[in-house]
Short mmCIF file of C-alpha atoms in Angstrom, two decimals:
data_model
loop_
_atom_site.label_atom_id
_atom_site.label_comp_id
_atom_site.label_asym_id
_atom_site.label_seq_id
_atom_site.Cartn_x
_atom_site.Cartn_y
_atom_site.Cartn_z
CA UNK X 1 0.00 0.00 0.00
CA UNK X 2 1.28 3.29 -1.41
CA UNK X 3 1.84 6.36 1.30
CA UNK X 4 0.02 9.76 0.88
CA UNK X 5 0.60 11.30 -2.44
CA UNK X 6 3.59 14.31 -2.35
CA UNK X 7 3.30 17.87 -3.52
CA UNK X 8 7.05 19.06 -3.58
CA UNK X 9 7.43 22.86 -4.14
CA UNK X 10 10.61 25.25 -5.00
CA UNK X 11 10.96 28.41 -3.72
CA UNK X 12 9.53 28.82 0.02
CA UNK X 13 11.75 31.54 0.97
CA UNK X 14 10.97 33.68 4.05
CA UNK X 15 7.30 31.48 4.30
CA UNK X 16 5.15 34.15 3.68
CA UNK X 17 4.67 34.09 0.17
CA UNK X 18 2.99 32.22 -2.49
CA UNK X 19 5.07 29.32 -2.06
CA UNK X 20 4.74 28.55 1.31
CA UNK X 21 1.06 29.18 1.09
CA UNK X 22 1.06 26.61 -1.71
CA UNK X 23 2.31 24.10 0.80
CA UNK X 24 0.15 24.91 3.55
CA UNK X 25 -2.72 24.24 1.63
CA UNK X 26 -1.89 21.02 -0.04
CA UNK X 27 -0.97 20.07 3.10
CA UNK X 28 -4.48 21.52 4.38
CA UNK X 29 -7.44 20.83 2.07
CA UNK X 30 -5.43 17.32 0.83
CA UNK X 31 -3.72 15.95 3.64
CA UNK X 32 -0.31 15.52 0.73
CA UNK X 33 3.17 15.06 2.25
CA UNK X 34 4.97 17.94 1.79
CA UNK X 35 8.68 18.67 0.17
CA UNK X 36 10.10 22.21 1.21
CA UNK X 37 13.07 22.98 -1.13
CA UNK X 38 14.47 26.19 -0.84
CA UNK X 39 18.34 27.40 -0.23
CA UNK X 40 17.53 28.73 3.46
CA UNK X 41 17.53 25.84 5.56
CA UNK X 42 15.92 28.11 8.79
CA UNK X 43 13.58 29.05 6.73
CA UNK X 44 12.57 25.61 5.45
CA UNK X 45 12.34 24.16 8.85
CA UNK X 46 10.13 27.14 10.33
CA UNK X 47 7.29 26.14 7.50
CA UNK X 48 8.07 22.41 8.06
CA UNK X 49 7.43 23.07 11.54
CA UNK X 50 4.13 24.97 11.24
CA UNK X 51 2.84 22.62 8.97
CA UNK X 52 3.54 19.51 11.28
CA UNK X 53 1.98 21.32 13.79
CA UNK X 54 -0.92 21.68 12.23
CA UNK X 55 -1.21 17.68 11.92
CA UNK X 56 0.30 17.53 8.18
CA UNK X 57 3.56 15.86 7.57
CA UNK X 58 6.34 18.23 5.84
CA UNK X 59 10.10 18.02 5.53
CA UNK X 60 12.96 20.50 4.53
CA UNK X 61 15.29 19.39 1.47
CA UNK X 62 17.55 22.27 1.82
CA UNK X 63 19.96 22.87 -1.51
CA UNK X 64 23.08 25.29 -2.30
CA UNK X 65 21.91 26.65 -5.46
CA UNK X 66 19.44 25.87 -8.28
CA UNK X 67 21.75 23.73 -10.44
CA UNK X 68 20.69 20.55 -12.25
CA UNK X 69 22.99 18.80 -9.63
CA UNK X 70 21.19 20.09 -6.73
CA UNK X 71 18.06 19.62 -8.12
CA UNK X 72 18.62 16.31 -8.86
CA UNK X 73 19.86 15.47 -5.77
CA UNK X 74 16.85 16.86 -3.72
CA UNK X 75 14.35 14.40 -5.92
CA UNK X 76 16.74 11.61 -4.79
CA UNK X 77 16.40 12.70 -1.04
CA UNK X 78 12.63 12.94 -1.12
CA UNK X 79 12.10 9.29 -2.52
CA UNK X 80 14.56 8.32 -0.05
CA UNK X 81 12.58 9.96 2.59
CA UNK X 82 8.88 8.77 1.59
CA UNK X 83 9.47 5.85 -0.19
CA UNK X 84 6.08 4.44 -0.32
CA UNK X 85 4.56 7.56 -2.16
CA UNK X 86 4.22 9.20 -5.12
CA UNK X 87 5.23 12.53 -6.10
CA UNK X 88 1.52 13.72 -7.56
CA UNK X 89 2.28 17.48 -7.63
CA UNK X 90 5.42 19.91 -8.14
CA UNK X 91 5.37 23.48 -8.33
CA UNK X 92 8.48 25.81 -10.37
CA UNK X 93 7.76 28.59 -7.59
CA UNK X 94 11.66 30.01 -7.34
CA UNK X 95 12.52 33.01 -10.11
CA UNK X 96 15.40 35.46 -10.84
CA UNK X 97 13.60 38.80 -10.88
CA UNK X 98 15.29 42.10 -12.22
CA UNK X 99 14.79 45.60 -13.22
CA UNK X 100 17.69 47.31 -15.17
CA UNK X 101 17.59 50.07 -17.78
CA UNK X 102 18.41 47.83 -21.15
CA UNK X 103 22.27 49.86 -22.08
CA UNK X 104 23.03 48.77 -17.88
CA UNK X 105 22.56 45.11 -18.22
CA UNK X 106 25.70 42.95 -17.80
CA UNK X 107 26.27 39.57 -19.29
CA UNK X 108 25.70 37.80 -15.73
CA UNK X 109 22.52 39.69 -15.63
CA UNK X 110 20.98 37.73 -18.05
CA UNK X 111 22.92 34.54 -17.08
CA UNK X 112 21.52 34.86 -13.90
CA UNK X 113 18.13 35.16 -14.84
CA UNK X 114 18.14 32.23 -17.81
CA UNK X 115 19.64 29.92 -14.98
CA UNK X 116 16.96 30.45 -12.53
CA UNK X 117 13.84 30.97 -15.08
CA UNK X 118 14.70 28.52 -17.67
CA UNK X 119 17.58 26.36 -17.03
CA UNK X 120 16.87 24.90 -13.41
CA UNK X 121 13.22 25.24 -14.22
CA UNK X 122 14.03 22.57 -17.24
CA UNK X 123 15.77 20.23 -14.56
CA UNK X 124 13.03 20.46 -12.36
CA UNK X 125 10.23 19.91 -14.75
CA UNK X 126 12.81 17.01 -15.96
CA UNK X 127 13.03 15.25 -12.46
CA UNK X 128 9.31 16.12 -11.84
CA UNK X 129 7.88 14.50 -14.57
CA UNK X 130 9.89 11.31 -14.59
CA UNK X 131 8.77 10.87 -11.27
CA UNK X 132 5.12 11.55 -11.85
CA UNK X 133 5.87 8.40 -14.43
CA UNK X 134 7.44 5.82 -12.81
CA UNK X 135 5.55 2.72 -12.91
CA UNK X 136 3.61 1.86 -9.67
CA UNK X 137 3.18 -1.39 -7.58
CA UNK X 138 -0.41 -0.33 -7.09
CA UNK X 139 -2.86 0.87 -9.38
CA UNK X 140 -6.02 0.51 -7.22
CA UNK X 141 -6.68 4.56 -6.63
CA UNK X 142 -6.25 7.63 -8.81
CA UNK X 143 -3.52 9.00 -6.19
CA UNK X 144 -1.01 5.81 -6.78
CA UNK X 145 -1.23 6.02 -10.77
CA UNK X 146 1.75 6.95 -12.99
CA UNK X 147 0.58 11.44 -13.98
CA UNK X 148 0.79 14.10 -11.61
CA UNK X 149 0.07 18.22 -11.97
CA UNK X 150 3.37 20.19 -12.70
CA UNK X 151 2.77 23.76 -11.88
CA UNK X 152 4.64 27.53 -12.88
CA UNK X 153 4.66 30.49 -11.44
CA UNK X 154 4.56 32.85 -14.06
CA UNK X 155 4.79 36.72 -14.05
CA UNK X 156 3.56 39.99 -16.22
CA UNK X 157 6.28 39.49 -17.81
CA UNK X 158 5.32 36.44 -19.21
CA UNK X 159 3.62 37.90 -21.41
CA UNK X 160 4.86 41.71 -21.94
CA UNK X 161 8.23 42.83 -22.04
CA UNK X 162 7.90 46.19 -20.01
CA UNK X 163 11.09 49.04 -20.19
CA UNK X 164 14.02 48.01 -17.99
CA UNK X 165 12.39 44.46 -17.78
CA UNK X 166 14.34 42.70 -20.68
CA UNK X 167 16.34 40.76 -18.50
CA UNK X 168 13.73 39.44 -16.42
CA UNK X 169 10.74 39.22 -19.26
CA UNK X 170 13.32 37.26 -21.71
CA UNK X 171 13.73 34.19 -18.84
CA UNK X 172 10.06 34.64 -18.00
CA UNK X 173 8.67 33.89 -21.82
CA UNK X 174 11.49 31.25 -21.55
CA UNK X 175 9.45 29.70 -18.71
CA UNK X 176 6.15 30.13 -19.96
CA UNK X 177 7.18 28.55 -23.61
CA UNK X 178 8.79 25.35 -21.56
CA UNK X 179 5.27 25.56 -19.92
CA UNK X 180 3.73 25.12 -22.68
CA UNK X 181 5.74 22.65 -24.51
CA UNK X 182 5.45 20.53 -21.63
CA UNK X 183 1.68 20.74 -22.02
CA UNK X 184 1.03 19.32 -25.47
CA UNK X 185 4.05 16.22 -24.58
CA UNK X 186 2.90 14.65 -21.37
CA UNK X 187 -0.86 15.69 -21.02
CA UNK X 188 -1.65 12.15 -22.51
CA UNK X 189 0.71 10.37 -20.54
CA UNK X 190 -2.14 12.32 -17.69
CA UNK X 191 0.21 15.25 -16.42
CA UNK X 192 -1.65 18.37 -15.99
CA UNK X 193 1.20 21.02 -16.97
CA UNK X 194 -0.24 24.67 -15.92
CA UNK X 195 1.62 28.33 -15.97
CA UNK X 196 -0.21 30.78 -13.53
CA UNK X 197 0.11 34.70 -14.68
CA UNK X 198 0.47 36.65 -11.28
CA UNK X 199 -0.57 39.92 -12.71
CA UNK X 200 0.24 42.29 -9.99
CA UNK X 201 1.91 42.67 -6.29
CA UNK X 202 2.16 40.37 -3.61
CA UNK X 203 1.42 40.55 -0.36
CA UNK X 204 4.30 39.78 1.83
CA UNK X 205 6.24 40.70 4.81
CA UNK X 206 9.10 41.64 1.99
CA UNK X 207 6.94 43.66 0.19
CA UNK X 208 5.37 45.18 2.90
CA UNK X 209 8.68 46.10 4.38
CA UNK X 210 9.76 47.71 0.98
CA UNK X 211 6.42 49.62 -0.15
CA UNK X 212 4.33 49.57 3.27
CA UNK X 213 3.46 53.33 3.85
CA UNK X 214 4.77 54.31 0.25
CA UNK X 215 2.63 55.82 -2.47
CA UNK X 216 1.83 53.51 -4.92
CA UNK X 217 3.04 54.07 -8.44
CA UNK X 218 0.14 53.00 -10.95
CA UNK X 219 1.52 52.25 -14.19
CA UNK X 220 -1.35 52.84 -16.49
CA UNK X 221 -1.40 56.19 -18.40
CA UNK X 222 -3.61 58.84 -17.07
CA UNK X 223 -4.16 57.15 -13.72
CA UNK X 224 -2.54 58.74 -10.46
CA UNK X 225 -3.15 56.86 -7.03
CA UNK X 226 -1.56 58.73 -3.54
CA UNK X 227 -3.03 56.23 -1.09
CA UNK X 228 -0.17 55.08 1.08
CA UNK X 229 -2.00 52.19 2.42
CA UNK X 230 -2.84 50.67 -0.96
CA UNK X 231 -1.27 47.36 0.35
CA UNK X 232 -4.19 46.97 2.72
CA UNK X 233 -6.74 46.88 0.30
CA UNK X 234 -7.58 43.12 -0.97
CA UNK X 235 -8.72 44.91 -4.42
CA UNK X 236 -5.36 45.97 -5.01
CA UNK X 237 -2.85 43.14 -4.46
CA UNK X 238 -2.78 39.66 -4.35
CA UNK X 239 -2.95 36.99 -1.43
CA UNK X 240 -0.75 34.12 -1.64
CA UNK X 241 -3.41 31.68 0.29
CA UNK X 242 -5.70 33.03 -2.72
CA UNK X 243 -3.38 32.21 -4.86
CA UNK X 244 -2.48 28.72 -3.53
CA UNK X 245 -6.28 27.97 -3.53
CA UNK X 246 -5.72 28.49 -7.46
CA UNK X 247 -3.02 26.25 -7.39
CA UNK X 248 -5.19 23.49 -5.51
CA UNK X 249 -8.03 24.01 -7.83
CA UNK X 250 -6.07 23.59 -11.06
CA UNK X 251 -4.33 20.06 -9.44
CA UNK X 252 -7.92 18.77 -9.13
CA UNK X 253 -9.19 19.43 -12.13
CA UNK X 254 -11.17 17.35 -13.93
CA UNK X 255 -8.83 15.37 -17.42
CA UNK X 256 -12.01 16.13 -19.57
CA UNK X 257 -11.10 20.29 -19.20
CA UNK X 258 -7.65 20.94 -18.12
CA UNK X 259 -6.66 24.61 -17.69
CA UNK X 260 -3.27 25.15 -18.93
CA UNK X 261 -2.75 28.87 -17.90
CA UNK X 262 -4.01 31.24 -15.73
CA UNK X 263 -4.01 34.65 -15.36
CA UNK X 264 -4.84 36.24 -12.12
CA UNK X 265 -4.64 39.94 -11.17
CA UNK X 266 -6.03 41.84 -7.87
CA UNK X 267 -9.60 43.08 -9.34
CA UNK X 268 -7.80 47.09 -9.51
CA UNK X 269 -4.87 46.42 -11.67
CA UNK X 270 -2.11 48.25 -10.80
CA UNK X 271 1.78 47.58 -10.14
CA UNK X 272 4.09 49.93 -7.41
CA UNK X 273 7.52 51.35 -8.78
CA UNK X 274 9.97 52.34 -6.20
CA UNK X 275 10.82 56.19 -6.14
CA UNK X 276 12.88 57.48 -8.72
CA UNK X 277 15.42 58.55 -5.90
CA UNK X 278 16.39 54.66 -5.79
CA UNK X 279 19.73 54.07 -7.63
CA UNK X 280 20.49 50.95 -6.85
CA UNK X 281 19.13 48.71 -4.49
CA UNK X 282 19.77 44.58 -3.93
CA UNK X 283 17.33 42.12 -2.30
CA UNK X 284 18.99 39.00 -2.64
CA UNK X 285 17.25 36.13 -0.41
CA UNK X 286 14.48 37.92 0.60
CA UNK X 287 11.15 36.65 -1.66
CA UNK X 288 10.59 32.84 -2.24
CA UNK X 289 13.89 32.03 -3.20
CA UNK X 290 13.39 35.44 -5.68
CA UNK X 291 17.04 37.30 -6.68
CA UNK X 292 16.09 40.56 -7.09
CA UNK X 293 17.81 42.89 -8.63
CA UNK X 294 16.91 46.91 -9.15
CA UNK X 295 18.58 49.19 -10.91
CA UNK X 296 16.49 52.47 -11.33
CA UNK X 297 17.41 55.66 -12.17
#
């Protein structure tokens, strides 16, 4: 008899964003085992914790960086860990986000942000898939049969390039094209491939630490927005629970009508810039497993 099924996710971070809310409700509304992988192990263990305490089962798988090596490795540890279950779900959740005028971006910009959004994102889906297939000693429920849901987190970007987002829009149609490839391949081997469009801002303790009490830039021509507590207003961000709750919904889909991407914006769309006085700025470590880089002049 096969364990509970596993959702395994990448890019938990600080475990206030939308993947750690991804794993708290997998582990919540289907009782899944639970695969943290991030690079912070503290941070892995604090969401591990929470969840166990909650009466789910979860379990840090800590790597160095997002190389095919690592990645490979941390697939290996989780079948040595729950060896009597399948991996049923996987979410691509980690990204290399940046904002720099086009004539400023470097070489290892771009490196940077095809080796986060496209080429670790490849080994994942790689390992994720191959797992979702391997042949199973017990076919008597839907849970313990080779297929699975393999999940992105996309961006705007994924569809728009925007000005000083070249860097960042170029490995974020990378991802969404992989997404999509992906799609049309294994859906009839019964793996639900789906890239979810997070159209706007998300509420976390990182952003609310960098725009909490600031103005709110709207980028839409002719529109001008001074409220300074925009970030407290549900129409005007998103929730990662909310957005989790998408992320449930599209792994229990029905095979008959598969979504295979989503697009989901707060109802008021609208994006913050930082002020213009920013020159350069560096969050590295801060978002769910999200390198961010801003150069803004």
């Amino acid at each position: 008899m096969e364990g509970r099924p596993i959702f395994i996710v990448a890019g938990v971070g600080t475990a206030t964003g939308t993947g750690a809310a991804a794993a708290r409700e997998f582990s919540r509304a289907l009782n899944y085992r639970i695969a943290l992988v991030a690079r912070r192990l503290k941070d892995l263990q604090n969401i591990a914790n929470e969840i166990n305490a909650a009466g789910g089962e979860a379990f840090p798988f800590p790597l160095k960086a997002y190389t095919r090596e690592e990645i490979v490795a941390v697939f290996q540890a989780v079948r040595k860990k729950w060896p009597d279950s399948r991996i049923k779900a996987a979410l691509w959740n980690a990204s290399q986000w940046s904002r720099i005028p086009f004539l400023d971006v470097k070489e290892e910009d771009i490196q940077k942000s095809v080796q986060i959004n496209i080429v670790a994102a490849f080994a994942w889906s790689q390992e994720a898939i191959k797992a979702m297939l391997e042949p199973s000693q017990n076919q008597s429920t839907s849970d313990s049969q080779p297929g699975g849901t393999l999940l992105f987190t996309g961006a705007s970007s994924s569809t728009r390039g925007a000005a000083s987002f070249a860097t960042f829009a170029a490995g974020k149609h990378g991802l969404r094209a992989l997404s999509q490839s992906l799609a049309r391949e294994f859906g009839k081997q019964g793996i639900h491939v789906a890239h979810v469009v997070i159209d706007g801002t998300i509420l976390t303790k990182t952003v609310q630490r960098m725009f909490g009490g600031k103005k709110q830039v709207v980028q839409t021509p002719g529109e001008t927005d001074d409220d300074e507590n925009w970030l407290e207003d549900p129409t005007r961000r998103l929730d990662p629970a909310s957005i989790a709750k998408a992320y449930v919904y599209l792994h229990l889909q029905d095979k008959s009508a598969w979504t295979l991407e989503l697009d989901m914006r707060p109802a008021k769309v609208s994006r913050p810039q930082l002020s213009s006085q920013v020159w350069l700025m560096s969050y590295r470590n801060t978002f769910d497993d999200l390198h961010v880089i801003l150069r803004i002049k």
